[in-house]
Amino acid sequence: MIRKAIPEDAAAVAEIYNYYVVNTVITFETNPVPVAEMRDRILSISENHPYLVCEEAGRISGYCYASPWKRREAYRHTVESTVYAAPSHQGRGLGARLMKALLEELKKTPVHAVIACIAIPNPQSVKLHERLGFRQVSEYREVGRKFDRWIDVGDWLFLLPA
């Protein structure tokens, strides 16, 4: 079941996210996020943008959300999308289900452009986004550093129907 996130989801969301913080370069955060901070993030983001979780058998198996891409007024119709699945749920189509639900929610808003910023290489995320209609629009070399190595990122763009 995909539903709107609530503050009580913070511990499960933090557990999923912190796996990626500690073990991967998918996120550029380097320190695990405390549950209280994750609760604040859920509340802050969901004030103005969709924040969704997938609940299966009473447990959160993944989540996604849209957040402002940049703060200047002219960017107000553009968001950045984020999606994470619990490691045990990777490769099961959960990310696609979450992203489809997010895009449907965004169609109800004034949002026009959705940008996914992906650490490269990340073939699973690239495949997921491109299957949904996102197209790569940029690539930045060595803009992040984690685990003593330089990391490239790319942006994938999806335009919602006018």
PDB file of C-alpha atoms in Angstrom, residues 50-138:
ATOM      1  CA  PRO A  50       4.191  14.769  -1.730  1.00  0.00           C
ATOM      2  CA  TYR A  51       6.074  12.412   0.578  1.00  0.00           C
ATOM      3  CA  LEU A  52       4.990   8.802   0.139  1.00  0.00           C
ATOM      4  CA  VAL A  53       5.805   5.479   1.770  1.00  0.00           C
ATOM      5  CA  CYS A  54       5.064   1.907   0.776  1.00  0.00           C
ATOM      6  CA  GLU A  55       3.771  -0.155   3.669  1.00  0.00           C
ATOM      7  CA  GLU A  56       3.763  -3.939   3.372  1.00  0.00           C
ATOM      8  CA  ALA A  57       2.615  -6.190   6.212  1.00  0.00           C
ATOM      9  CA  GLY A  58       2.863  -3.274   8.637  1.00  0.00           C
ATOM     10  CA  ARG A  59       6.439  -2.335   7.677  1.00  0.00           C
ATOM     11  CA  ILE A  60       7.759   0.472   5.508  1.00  0.00           C
ATOM     12  CA  SER A  61       9.574  -1.077   2.534  1.00  0.00           C
ATOM     13  CA  GLY A  62      10.387   2.124   0.655  1.00  0.00           C
ATOM     14  CA  TYR A  63       9.652   5.799   0.273  1.00  0.00           C
ATOM     15  CA  CYS A  64       9.812   8.684  -2.152  1.00  0.00           C
ATOM     16  CA  TYR A  65       9.220  12.403  -2.135  1.00  0.00           C
ATOM     17  CA  ALA A  66       9.493  15.609  -4.103  1.00  0.00           C
ATOM     18  CA  SER A  67      11.323  18.616  -2.713  1.00  0.00           C
ATOM     19  CA  PRO A  68      12.157  22.073  -4.064  1.00  0.00           C
ATOM     20  CA  TRP A  69      14.906  21.886  -6.654  1.00  0.00           C
ATOM     21  CA  LYS A  70      16.186  25.404  -5.993  1.00  0.00           C
ATOM     22  CA  ARG A  71      14.915  28.203  -3.780  1.00  0.00           C
ATOM     23  CA  ARG A  72      14.596  31.095  -6.249  1.00  0.00           C
ATOM     24  CA  GLU A  73      11.043  31.959  -7.255  1.00  0.00           C
ATOM     25  CA  ALA A  74      11.341  31.136 -10.958  1.00  0.00           C
ATOM     26  CA  TYR A  75      12.125  27.500 -10.026  1.00  0.00           C
ATOM     27  CA  ARG A  76       8.849  27.091  -8.098  1.00  0.00           C
ATOM     28  CA  HIS A  77       7.435  24.688 -10.719  1.00  0.00           C
ATOM     29  CA  THR A  78      10.453  22.363 -10.569  1.00  0.00           C
ATOM     30  CA  VAL A  79      11.117  19.686  -7.941  1.00  0.00           C
ATOM     31  CA  GLU A  80      13.762  17.104  -7.239  1.00  0.00           C
ATOM     32  CA  SER A  81      12.537  13.552  -6.759  1.00  0.00           C
ATOM     33  CA  THR A  82      13.996  11.060  -4.313  1.00  0.00           C
ATOM     34  CA  VAL A  83      13.234   7.348  -4.022  1.00  0.00           C
ATOM     35  CA  TYR A  84      14.669   4.608  -1.800  1.00  0.00           C
ATOM     36  CA  ALA A  85      13.727   0.968  -1.297  1.00  0.00           C
ATOM     37  CA  ALA A  86      14.768  -1.136   1.663  1.00  0.00           C
ATOM     38  CA  PRO A  87      17.730  -3.304   0.619  1.00  0.00           C
ATOM     39  CA  SER A  88      15.570  -6.431   1.006  1.00  0.00           C
ATOM     40  CA  HIS A  89      13.056  -5.000  -1.495  1.00  0.00           C
ATOM     41  CA  GLN A  90      15.404  -3.972  -4.308  1.00  0.00           C
ATOM     42  CA  GLY A  91      14.707  -5.358  -7.744  1.00  0.00           C
ATOM     43  CA  ARG A  92      11.009  -5.998  -7.090  1.00  0.00           C
ATOM     44  CA  GLY A  93       9.560  -2.984  -8.884  1.00  0.00           C
ATOM     45  CA  LEU A  94       8.944  -1.052  -5.668  1.00  0.00           C
ATOM     46  CA  GLY A  95      10.882   2.012  -6.833  1.00  0.00           C
ATOM     47  CA  ALA A  96       8.828   2.180 -10.021  1.00  0.00           C
ATOM     48  CA  ARG A  97       5.546   1.860  -8.109  1.00  0.00           C
ATOM     49  CA  LEU A  98       6.583   4.613  -5.719  1.00  0.00           C
ATOM     50  CA  MET A  99       7.775   6.922  -8.494  1.00  0.00           C
ATOM     51  CA  LYS A 100       4.597   6.391 -10.527  1.00  0.00           C
ATOM     52  CA  ALA A 101       2.548   7.296  -7.450  1.00  0.00           C
ATOM     53  CA  LEU A 102       4.720  10.369  -6.883  1.00  0.00           C
ATOM     54  CA  LEU A 103       4.294  11.530 -10.484  1.00  0.00           C
ATOM     55  CA  GLU A 104       0.524  11.071 -10.188  1.00  0.00           C
ATOM     56  CA  GLU A 105       0.501  13.217  -7.039  1.00  0.00           C
ATOM     57  CA  LEU A 106       2.628  15.856  -8.748  1.00  0.00           C
ATOM     58  CA  LYS A 107       0.139  16.058 -11.643  1.00  0.00           C
ATOM     59  CA  LYS A 108      -2.333  17.535  -9.122  1.00  0.00           C
ATOM     60  CA  THR A 109       0.062  20.397  -8.362  1.00  0.00           C
ATOM     61  CA  PRO A 110       1.554  23.298 -10.340  1.00  0.00           C
ATOM     62  CA  VAL A 111       4.796  21.325 -10.765  1.00  0.00           C
ATOM     63  CA  HIS A 112       5.996  21.101 -14.364  1.00  0.00           C
ATOM     64  CA  ALA A 113       9.505  19.598 -14.163  1.00  0.00           C
ATOM     65  CA  VAL A 114      10.852  16.754 -12.023  1.00  0.00           C
ATOM     66  CA  ILE A 115      14.608  16.256 -11.733  1.00  0.00           C
ATOM     67  CA  ALA A 116      16.274  13.105 -10.455  1.00  0.00           C
ATOM     68  CA  CYS A 117      19.891  13.627  -9.436  1.00  0.00           C
ATOM     69  CA  ILE A 118      21.672  10.280  -9.665  1.00  0.00           C
ATOM     70  CA  ALA A 119      25.176   9.354  -8.521  1.00  0.00           C
ATOM     71  CA  ILE A 120      26.987   7.708 -11.415  1.00  0.00           C
ATOM     72  CA  PRO A 121      27.340   4.813 -11.881  1.00  0.00           C
ATOM     73  CA  ASN A 122      23.959   3.630 -10.626  1.00  0.00           C
ATOM     74  CA  PRO A 123      22.512   1.515 -13.438  1.00  0.00           C
ATOM     75  CA  GLN A 124      19.466   0.427 -11.409  1.00  0.00           C
ATOM     76  CA  SER A 125      18.352   4.009 -10.764  1.00  0.00           C
ATOM     77  CA  VAL A 126      19.096   5.096 -14.325  1.00  0.00           C
ATOM     78  CA  LYS A 127      17.064   2.173 -15.673  1.00  0.00           C
ATOM     79  CA  LEU A 128      14.167   2.923 -13.304  1.00  0.00           C
ATOM     80  CA  HIS A 129      14.000   6.590 -14.246  1.00  0.00           C
ATOM     81  CA  GLU A 130      14.441   6.082 -17.978  1.00  0.00           C
ATOM     82  CA  ARG A 131      11.667   3.459 -18.036  1.00  0.00           C
ATOM     83  CA  LEU A 132       9.397   6.093 -16.496  1.00  0.00           C
ATOM     84  CA  GLY A 133      10.279   8.629 -19.198  1.00  0.00           C
ATOM     85  CA  PHE A 134      13.072  10.605 -17.514  1.00  0.00           C
ATOM     86  CA  ARG A 135      15.880  11.655 -19.865  1.00  0.00           C
ATOM     87  CA  GLN A 136      19.444  12.529 -18.922  1.00  0.00           C
ATOM     88  CA  VAL A 137      20.100  16.250 -19.288  1.00  0.00           C
ATOM     89  CA  SER A 138      23.439  16.721 -17.522  1.00  0.00           C
TER      90      SER A 138
END
